[in-house]
Tab-separated table of C-alpha atoms and ligand atoms in Angstrom:
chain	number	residue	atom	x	y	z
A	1	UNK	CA	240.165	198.837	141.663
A	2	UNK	CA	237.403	201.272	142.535
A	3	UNK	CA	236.519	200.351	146.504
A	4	UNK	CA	233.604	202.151	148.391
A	5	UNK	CA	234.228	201.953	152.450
A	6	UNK	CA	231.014	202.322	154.520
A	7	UNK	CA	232.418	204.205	158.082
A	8	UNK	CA	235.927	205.090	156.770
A	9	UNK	CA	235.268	207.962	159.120
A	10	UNK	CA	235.507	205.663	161.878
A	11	UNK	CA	238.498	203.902	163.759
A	12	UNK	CA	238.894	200.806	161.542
A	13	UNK	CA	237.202	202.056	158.556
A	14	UNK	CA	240.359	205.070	158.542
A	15	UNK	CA	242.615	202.979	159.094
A	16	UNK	CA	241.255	200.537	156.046
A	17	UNK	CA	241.140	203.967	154.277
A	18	UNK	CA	244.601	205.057	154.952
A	19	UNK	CA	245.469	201.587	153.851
A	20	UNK	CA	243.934	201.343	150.210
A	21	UNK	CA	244.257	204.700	149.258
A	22	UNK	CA	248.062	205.404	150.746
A	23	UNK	CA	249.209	201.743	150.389
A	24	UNK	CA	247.302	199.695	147.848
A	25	UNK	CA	246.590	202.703	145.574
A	26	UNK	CA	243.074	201.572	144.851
A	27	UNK	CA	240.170	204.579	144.195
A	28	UNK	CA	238.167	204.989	147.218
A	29	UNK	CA	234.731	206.773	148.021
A	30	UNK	CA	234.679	206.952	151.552
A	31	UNK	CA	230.465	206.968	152.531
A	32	UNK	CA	230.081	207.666	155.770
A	33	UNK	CA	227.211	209.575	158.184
A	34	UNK	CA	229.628	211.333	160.386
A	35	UNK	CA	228.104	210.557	163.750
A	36	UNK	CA	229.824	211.167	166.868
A	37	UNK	CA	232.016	208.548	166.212
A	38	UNK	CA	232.792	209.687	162.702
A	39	UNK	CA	235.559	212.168	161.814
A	40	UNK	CA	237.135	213.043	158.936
A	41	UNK	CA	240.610	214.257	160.907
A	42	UNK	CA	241.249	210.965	160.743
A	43	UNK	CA	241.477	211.326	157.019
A	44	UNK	CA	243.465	214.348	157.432
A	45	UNK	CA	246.938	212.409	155.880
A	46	UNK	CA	245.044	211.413	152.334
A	47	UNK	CA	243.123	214.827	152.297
A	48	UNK	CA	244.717	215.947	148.789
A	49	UNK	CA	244.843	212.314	147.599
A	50	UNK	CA	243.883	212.211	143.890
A	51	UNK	CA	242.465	208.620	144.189
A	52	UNK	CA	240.010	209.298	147.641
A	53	UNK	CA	236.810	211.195	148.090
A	54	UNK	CA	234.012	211.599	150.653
A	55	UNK	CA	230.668	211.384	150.719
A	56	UNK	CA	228.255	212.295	153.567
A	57	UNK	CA	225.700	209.078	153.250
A	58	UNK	CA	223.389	207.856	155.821
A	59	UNK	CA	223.797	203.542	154.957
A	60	UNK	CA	219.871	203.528	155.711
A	61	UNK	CA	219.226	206.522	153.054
A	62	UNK	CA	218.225	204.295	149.979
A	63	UNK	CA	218.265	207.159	147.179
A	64	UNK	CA	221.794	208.747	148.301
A	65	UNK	CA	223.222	205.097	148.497
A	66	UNK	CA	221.957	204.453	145.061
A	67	UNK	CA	223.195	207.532	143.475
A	68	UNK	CA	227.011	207.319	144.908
A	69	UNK	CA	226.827	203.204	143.336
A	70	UNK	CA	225.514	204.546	140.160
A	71	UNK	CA	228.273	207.193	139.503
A	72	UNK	CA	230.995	205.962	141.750
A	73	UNK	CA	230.787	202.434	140.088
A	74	UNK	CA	232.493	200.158	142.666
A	75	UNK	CA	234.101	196.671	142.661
A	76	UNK	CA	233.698	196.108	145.775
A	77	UNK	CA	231.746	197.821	148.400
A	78	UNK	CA	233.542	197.353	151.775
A	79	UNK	CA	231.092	197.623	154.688
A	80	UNK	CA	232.284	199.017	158.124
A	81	UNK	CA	229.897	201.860	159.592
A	82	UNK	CA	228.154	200.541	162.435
A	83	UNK	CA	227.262	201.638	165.686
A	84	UNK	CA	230.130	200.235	167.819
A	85	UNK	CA	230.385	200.551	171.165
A	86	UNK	CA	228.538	197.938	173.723
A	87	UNK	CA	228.041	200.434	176.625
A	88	UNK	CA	225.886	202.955	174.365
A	89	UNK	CA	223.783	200.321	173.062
A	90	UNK	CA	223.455	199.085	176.669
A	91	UNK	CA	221.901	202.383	177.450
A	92	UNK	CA	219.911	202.498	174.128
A	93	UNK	CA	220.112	200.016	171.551
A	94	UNK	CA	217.955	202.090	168.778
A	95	UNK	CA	220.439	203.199	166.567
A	96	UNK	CA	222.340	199.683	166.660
A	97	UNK	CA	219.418	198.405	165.188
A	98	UNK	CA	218.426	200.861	162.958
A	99	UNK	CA	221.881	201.241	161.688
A	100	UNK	CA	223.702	197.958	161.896
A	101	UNK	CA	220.664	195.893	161.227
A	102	UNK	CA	218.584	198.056	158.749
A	103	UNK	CA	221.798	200.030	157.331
A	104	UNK	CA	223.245	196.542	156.217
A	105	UNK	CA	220.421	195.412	154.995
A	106	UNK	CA	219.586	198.467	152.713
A	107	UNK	CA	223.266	198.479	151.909
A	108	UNK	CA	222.803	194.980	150.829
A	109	UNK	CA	219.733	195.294	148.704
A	110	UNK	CA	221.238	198.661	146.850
A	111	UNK	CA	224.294	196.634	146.137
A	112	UNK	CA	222.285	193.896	144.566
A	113	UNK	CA	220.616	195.801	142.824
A	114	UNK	CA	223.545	197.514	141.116
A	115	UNK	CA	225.678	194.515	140.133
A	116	UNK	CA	222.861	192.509	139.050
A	117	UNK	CA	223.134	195.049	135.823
A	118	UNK	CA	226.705	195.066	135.612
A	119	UNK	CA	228.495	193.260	132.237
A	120	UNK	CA	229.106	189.388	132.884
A	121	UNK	CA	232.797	189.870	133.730
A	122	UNK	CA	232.464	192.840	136.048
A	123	UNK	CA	229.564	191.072	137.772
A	124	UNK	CA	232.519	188.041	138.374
A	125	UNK	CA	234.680	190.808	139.942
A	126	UNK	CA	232.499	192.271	142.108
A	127	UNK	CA	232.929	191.991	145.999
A	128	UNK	CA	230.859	192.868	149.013
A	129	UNK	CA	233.005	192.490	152.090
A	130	UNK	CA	230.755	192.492	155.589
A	131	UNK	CA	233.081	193.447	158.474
A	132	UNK	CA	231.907	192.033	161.502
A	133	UNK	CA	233.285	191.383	165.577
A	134	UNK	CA	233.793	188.126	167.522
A	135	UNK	CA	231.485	189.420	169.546
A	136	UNK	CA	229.056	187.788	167.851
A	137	UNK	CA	229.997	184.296	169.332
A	138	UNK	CA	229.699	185.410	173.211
A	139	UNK	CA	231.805	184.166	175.334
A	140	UNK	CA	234.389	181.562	175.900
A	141	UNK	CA	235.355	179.787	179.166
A	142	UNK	CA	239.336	179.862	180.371
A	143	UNK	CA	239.953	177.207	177.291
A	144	UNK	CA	239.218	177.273	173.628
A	145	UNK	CA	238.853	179.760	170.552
A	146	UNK	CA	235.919	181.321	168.819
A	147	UNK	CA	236.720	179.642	165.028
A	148	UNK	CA	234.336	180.134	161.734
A	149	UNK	CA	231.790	177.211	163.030
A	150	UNK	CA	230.989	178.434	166.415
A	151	UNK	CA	227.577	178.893	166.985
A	152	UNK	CA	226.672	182.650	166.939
A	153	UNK	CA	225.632	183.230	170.778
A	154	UNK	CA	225.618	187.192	171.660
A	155	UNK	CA	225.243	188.856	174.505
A	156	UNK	CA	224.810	192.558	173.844
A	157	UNK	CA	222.181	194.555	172.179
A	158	UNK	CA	225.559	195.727	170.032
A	159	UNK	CA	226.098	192.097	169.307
A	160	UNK	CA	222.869	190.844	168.581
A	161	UNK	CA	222.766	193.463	165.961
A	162	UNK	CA	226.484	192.820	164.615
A	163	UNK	CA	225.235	188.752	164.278
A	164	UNK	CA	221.880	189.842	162.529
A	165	UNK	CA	223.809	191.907	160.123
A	166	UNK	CA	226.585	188.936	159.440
A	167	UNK	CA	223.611	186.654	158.807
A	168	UNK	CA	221.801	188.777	156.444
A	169	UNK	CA	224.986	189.255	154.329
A	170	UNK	CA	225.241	185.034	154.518
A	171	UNK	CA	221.681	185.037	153.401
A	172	UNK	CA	222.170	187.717	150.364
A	173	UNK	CA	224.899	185.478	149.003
A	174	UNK	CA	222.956	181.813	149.098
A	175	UNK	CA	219.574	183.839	148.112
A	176	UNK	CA	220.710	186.283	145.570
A	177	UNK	CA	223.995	184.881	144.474
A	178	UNK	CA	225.473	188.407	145.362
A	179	UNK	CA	229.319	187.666	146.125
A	180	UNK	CA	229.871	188.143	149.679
A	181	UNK	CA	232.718	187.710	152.398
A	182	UNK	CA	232.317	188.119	156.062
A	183	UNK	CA	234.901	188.453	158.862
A	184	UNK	CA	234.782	188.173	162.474
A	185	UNK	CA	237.596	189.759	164.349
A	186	UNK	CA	239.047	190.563	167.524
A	187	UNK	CA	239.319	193.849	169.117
A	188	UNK	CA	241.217	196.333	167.735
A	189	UNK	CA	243.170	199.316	169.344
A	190	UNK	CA	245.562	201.658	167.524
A	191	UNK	CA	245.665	205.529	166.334
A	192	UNK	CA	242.848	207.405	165.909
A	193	UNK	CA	240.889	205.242	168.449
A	194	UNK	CA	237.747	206.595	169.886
A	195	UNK	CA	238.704	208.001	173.658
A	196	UNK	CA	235.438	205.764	174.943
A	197	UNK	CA	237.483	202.956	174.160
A	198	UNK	CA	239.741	201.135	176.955
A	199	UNK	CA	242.711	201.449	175.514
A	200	UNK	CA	242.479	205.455	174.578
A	201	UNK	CA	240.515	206.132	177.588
A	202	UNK	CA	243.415	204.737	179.662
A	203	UNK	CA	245.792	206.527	177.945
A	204	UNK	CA	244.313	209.742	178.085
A	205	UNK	CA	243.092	209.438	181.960
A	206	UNK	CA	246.671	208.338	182.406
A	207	UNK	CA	247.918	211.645	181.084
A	208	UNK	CA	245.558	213.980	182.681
A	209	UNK	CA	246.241	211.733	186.303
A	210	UNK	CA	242.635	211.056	186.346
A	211	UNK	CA	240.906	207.749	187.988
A	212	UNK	CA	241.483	204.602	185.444
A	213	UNK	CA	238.030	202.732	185.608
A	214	UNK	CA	238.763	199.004	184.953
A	215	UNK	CA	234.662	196.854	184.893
A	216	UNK	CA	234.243	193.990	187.623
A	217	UNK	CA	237.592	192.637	188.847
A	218	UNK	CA	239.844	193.527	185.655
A	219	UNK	CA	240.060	189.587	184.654
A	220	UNK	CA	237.940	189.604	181.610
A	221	UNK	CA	239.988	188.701	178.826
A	222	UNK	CA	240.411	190.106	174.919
A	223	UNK	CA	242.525	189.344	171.759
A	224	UNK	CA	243.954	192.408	170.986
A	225	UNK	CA	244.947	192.813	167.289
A	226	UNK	CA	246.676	196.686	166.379
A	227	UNK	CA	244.288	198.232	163.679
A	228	UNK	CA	246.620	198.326	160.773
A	229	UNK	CA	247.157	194.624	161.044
A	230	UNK	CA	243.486	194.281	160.790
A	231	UNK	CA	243.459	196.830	157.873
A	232	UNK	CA	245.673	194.358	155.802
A	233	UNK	CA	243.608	191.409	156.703
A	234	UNK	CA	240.410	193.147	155.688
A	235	UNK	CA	242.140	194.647	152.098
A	236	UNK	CA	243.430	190.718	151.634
A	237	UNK	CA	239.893	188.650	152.652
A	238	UNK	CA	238.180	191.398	150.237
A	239	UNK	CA	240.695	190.149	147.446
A	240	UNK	CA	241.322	186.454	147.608
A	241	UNK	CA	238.143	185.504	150.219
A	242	UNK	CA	236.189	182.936	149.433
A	243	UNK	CA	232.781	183.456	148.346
A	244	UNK	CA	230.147	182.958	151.112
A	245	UNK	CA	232.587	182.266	153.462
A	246	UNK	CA	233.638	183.713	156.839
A	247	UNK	CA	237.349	184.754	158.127
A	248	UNK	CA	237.798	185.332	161.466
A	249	UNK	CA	240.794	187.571	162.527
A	250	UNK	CA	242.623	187.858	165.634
A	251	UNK	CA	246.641	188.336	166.743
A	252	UNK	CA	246.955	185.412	169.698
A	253	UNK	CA	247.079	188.266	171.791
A	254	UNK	CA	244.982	187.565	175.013
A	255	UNK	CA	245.027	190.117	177.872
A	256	UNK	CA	242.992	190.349	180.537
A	257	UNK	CA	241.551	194.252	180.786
A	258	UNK	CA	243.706	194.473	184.591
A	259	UNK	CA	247.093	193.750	182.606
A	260	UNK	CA	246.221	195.896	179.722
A	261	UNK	CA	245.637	199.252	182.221
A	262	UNK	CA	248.595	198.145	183.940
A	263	UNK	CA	250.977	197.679	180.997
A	264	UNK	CA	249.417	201.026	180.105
A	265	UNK	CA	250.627	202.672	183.023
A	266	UNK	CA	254.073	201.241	183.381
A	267	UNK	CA	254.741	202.328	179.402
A	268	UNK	CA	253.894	206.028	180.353
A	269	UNK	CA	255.711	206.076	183.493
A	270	UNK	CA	258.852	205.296	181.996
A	271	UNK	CA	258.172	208.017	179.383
A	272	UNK	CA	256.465	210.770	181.762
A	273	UNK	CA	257.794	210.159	184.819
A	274	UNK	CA	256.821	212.679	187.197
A	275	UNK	CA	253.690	211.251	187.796
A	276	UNK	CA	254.303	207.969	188.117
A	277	UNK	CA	253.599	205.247	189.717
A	278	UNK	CA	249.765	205.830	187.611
A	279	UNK	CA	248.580	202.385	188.928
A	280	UNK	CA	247.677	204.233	192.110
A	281	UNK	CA	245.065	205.493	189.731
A	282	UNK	CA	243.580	202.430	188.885
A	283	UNK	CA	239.592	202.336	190.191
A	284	UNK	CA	237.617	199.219	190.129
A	285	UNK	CA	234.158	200.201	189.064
A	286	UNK	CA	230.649	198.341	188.653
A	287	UNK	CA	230.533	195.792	186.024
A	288	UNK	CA	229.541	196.042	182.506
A	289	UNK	CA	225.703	194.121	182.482
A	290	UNK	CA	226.055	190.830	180.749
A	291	UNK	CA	229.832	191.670	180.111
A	292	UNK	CA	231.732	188.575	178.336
A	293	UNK	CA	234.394	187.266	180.587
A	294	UNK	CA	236.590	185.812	177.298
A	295	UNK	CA	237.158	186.375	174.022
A	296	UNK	CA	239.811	184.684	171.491
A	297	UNK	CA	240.053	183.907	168.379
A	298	UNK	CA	241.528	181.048	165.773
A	299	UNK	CA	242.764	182.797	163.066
A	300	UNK	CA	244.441	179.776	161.377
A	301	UNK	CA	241.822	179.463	158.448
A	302	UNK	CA	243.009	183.542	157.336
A	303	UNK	CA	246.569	182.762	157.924
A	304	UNK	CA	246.997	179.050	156.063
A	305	UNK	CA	244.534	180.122	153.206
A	306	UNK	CA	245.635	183.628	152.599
A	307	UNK	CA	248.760	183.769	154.195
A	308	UNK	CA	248.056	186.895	156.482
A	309	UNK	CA	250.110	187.367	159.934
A	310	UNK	CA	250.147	189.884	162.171
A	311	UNK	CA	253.441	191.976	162.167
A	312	UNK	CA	252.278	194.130	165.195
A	313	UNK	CA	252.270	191.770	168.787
A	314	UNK	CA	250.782	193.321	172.304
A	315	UNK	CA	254.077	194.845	173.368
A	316	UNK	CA	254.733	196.433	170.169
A	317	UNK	CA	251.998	197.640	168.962
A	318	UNK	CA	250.732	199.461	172.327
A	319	UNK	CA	254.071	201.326	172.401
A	320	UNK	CA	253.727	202.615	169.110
A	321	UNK	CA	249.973	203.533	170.391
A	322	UNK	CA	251.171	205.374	173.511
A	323	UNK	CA	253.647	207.037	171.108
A	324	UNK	CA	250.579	207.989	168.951
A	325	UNK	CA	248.537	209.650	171.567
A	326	UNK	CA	251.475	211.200	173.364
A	327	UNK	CA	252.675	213.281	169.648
A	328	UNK	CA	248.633	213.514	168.526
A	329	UNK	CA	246.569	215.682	170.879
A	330	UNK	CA	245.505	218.004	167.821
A	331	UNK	CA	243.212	214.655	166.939
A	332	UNK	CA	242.015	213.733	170.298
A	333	UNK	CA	242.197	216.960	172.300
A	334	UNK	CA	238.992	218.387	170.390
A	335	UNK	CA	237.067	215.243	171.260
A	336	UNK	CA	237.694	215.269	175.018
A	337	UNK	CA	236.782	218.446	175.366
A	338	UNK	CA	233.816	218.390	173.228
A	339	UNK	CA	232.022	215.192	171.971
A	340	UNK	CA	233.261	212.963	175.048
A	341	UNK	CA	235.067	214.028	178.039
A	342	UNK	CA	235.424	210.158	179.606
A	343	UNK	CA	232.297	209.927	181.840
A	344	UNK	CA	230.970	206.089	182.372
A	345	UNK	CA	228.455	205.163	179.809
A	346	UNK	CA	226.134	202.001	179.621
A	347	UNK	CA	225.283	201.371	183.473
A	348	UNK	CA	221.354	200.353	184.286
A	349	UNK	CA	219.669	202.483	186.933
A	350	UNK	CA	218.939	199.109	188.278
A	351	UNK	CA	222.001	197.988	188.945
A	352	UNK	CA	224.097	201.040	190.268
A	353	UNK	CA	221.349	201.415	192.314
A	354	UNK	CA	222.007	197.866	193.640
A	355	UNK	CA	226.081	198.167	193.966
A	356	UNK	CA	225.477	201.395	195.780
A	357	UNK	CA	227.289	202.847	192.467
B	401	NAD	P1	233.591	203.321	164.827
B	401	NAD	O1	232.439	203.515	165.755
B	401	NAD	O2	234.909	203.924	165.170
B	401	NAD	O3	233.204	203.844	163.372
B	401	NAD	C1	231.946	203.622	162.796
B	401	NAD	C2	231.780	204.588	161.644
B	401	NAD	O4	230.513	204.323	161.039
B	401	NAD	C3	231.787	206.051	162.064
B	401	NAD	O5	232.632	206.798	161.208
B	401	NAD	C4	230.331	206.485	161.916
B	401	NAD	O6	230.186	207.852	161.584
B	401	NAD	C5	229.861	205.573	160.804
B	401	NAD	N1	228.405	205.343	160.823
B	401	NAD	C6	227.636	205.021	161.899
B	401	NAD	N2	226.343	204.942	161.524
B	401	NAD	C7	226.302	205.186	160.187
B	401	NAD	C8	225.265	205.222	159.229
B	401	NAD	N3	223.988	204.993	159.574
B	401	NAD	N4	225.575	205.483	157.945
B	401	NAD	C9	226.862	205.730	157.578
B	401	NAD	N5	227.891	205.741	158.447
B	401	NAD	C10	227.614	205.458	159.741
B	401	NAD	O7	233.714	201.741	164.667
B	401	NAD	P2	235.011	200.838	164.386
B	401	NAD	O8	235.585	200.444	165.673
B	401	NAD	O9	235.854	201.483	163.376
B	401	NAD	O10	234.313	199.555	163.757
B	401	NAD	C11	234.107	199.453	162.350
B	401	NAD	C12	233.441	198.125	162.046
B	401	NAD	O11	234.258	197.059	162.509
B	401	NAD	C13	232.082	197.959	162.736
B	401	NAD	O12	231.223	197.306	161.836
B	401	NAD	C14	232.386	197.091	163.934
B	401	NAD	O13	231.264	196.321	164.285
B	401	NAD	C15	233.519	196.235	163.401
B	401	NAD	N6	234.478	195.726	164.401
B	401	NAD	C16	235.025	196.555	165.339
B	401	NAD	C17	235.966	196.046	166.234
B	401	NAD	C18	236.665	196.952	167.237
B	401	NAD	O14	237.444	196.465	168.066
B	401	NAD	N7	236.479	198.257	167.218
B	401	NAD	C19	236.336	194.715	166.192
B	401	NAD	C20	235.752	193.905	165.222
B	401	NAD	C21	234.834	194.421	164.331
């Protein structure tokens, strides 16, 4: 199996990386830009792999994307890099839409055009897996899950862009024939996370006793599902997926963002504590524009069809994250002090200016 990962640079796409190349023992060309949110430390364990190499690729660069098909010969292409965070495309939704929109579709067309000359049998083979967010469905009420059929309904110039990209990919498969899979899934938090995250940007505020910013009143509410769990969804969907088809993903693991920080804080008082309690550091701040209130996901059509369960729940998998970022400051010190230091990204002029913010 020969599998090329758009963003394996990234959070998930390392993770997926780690995964197929550690794990699965597929070959992998990893094709990424290396934006801020790219970084190949995360790639640091599989650096002397035999069976993985990198390529510096821009997904809206036509002529490189064509070359690294045409010599890397993939069976399946495995699309992740995307601009990713709602706040930055709050304050400047550009390069969502030149990236996530126009990226995936030039992705698409020079994958088309490469296994629409490939040998009947390989042709059969061939995958194109489209990873996408439940983000794209907007958002839920106190009841009820976000399944395959819900209407597509985003809120976010990072969303809008994720849904045009997921219908494109639909659209290359009943236009083209080209054998595609989508999934939707929750979010994700793990090692190697991006500190403008919640979850790492708790964690690492925790540790440095800095404020802990939680949006609105704390009681929006997300599915969390730990990274490697999605990793072996993704490597399974890509495998035994049906064509055209779309797999949402998610761990039944609702949390609103308040119990999250505070779980957050508890863990690392018990581990560091001299300077506990850290929910005094807790700060209520102004609220994301158009933020979702809920998000959660019915993952039943993943786990009866291809028999995928999440091993890692809430509890467990944040420890082992806290563990992570508490033995790992080699991979996130750098970034902290250089690409992102934790200031507040994605607020309008308009409205600080009305919450006095
Ligand atoms: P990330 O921001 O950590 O990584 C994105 C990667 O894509 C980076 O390595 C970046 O350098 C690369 N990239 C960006 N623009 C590129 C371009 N033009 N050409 C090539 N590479 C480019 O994101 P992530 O959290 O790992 O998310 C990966 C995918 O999963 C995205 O498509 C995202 O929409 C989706 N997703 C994320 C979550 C989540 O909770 N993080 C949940 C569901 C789905």
């Amino acid at each position: 199996m020969r599998i090329l990962v758009t963003g394996g640079a990234g959070f998930i796409g390392s993770a997926l990386v780690r995964h197929l190349v550690g794990e699965v023992g597929a070959e992998v060309l990893t094709v990424d830009k290396l934006t801020y949110a790219g970084n190949l430390a995360s790639l640091k364990v599989i650096e002397n792999a035999p069976n993985h190499r990198f390529a510096r690729i821009d997904i809206c660069d036509r002529a490189a994307l064509d070359e690294a098909i045409a010599s890397f010969r993939p069976t399946r292409i495995m699309h992740l890099a995307a601009e990713s965070h709602v706040d930055r495309s709050i304050t400047g939704a550009a390069d969502f839409i030149t990236t996530n929109i126009n990226g995936t579709f030039t992705l698409l067309e020079a994958a088309r055009a490469y296994w629409s000359t490939l040998p009947a049998a390989e042709m059969q083979e061939f995958r194109f897996l489209h990873v996408s967010t439940d983000e794209v469905y907007g958002s839920l009420g106190p009841d009820g899950f976000f399944r395959e059929d819900t209407p597509y309904d985003p809120s976010s110039p990072y969303s809008a862009s994720k849904a045009a990209s997921d219908h494109l990919a639909i659209a290359w498969h009943r236009t083209y024939g080209l054998p595609v899979v989508v999934s939707n899934c929750s979010n994700n938090y793990g090692p190697y996370h991006f500190p403008e995250k919640l979850i790492p940007l708790i964690i690492l505020n925790a540790l440095d006793g800095k404020p802990l910013p939680v949006y609105g009143d704390g009681s929006n509410v997300r599915d969390w599902l730990y990274v490697e769990d999605h990793a072996r969804a993704l490597n399974l969907i890509a495998s035994r997926g049906r064509l055209g088809e779309k797999y949402n993903v998610g761990g039944r693991n609702e949390r609103s963002n308040i119990d999250v920080v505070r779980r957050i804080c508890r863990t690392l008082d018990a581990v560091r504590p001299a300077a506990a309690p850290r929910e005094q550091l807790i700060t209520f701040v102004t609220d994301r524009p158009g933020h979702d209130h809920r998000y959660a996901i019915d993952a039943s059509k993943l786990e009866t069809e291809l028999g995928w369960r999440a091993e890692q729940t809430f509890e467990t998998g944040i420890e082992r994250t806290i563990a992570w970022y508490l033995e790992n400051d080699w991979w996130w010190g750098p970034l902290r002090s250089g690409v992102y230091g934790g200031e507040r990204l994605g607020v309008l002029p308009a409205a600080a200016a009305r919450t006095g913010a």
